[in-house]
């Protein structure tokens, strides 16, 4: 008996079948593998090629359908003929690495698992893209697990984890115990994998994932999956509903069905909406909605299917709004509204594609400049100009040579050395775009950086707003170290308050997108500041403009020994002076609007500076100002307490007299009628909370005061 039987369904595969079968013959577990190749009525030489392999290798078994039956029927025939303890699948135009099946088998045996699964490599025209099961996984994200998993050893996963990845319906990335593979039949028609693979995954009691193993999936133009949308694809609605019934009947696992809905149905709606012809698009949407019937509405219930928000959060702000509205109108069968939504979105997309000027100031940047320029050229948003400003580099022309090598792809300017601020100001002067985006020569962009920020402007239709995002800190080689995502530290509502990201140090200059008119209001970068010209500018700009936050890390910020903040002497001194000036420049009314009171503003600013920065002078200054306003804060709180308990003796006497006139059994009702009981309770709870808060604030202040004194003594 074989350890593994691998099913290979073949149809007109003469161009690819050699690579597939040879890869299976080269398996390190070759003696324990049975290869069952089924020809599905091919019109080329596929069958004769398979017969040659069968004659040479005893563990290769070839079957032939008399006529073309389809992939599902062919796989079912292969499963029936399989003799192995475990059953796997490989498409005839794909291939696997030599250790693929041995790795899956060993993992399955070690964990006594019903199923083992792998990652998948998408190959298109020689370009390989690797996808692991835990990456961008809806189930994993729903659990709050956002950390990168670098463990290369196999480990057990939940069925929901497999459903949380887009490869859930792929038979080829999985190895099944024989009895589970035989339990569920492939559909003998379009979308054959769905009724077989997801139910088997849901039914499996133990599933092991092998992080280092990958199935190689070849993307071919002209295949069913990649030949555009056709009416056959609408049958996916029928397959999904059938599969949902199977899973709910056999396993009662509704969460797996919810995840399958997001992996199968919503992407199909997206594919329909990508059809160029508007009338054809609407026709397919109506037919697909009709096929899904009323049951589909229950799967699009945000209250029940909590994975929906996770699914939408993977899009940028504008795209998330677009898709949520699209799905809501679709499942609500509001096709008039859906038509208006699609038309309106098309108009928005066509109307607002402003030109963006990416300004790259550089000084002696030959080590990293090429990475920066290339990252802009790779942007998915195309209406971009690149302006490179050479700030008087002294590296024997190395920086200039790199810039000039790009020819007309960039606009290049040279100036005498004057600092980053002067180079940025020259770039702003020379830019022809509507928006300014800064890129340091040693940093680089995520390919969707500009597109995501323009989308945020489109959805808010607030085109003068300043847009910012998160960033990823890397080492000198550009390898990611950690992600700085403001939403992981603060509420998103606060991140839209204009000056909040300034006073919490959340802004990286390269993360911003700024309309050119903002510079007319806020001025240019201060040339007398060598390392703090950015925060000086952001303070001036964000006092005048709205701010939009894009909840993604879209910039890679490189740290190395030669960068300006490291090389410049007096960096910390300059930063402390800037922070003190920013605190002084804000009016008391602005501080109150920002933090609720002047005292609270200085306390929170001091806490931030003391715990997150080395700017001790600025931190001490904020502490001194906080102490100056402490008396006013306490007086205000006492007045608030007095107002809450402003019930006179006559008021109480009158209410008691009313109560005494009523039967004792109606005492509670009487209190409710006069409202006194609720008033006293509410006031007492409020007062207690205020007292606790005051004690905490005084204790917090005392701790920080003692810490500052201790640091000064040291």
Tab-separated table of C-alpha atoms in Angstrom, residues 32 44 74 187 273 346 416 479 483 554 608 613:
chain	number	residue	atom	x	y	z
A	32	UNK	CA	5.934	5.683	-1.362
A	44	UNK	CA	-3.513	16.611	-28.167
A	74	UNK	CA	-12.006	13.326	-13.379
A	187	UNK	CA	-18.851	18.764	-8.209
A	273	UNK	CA	-17.946	44.963	-11.237
A	346	UNK	CA	-16.692	55.941	-11.938
A	416	UNK	CA	24.800	74.838	-3.193
A	479	UNK	CA	14.965	45.163	6.133
A	483	UNK	CA	5.916	49.138	12.306
A	554	UNK	CA	3.000	53.051	3.442
A	608	UNK	CA	4.642	62.354	26.248
A	613	UNK	CA	11.698	61.601	23.877
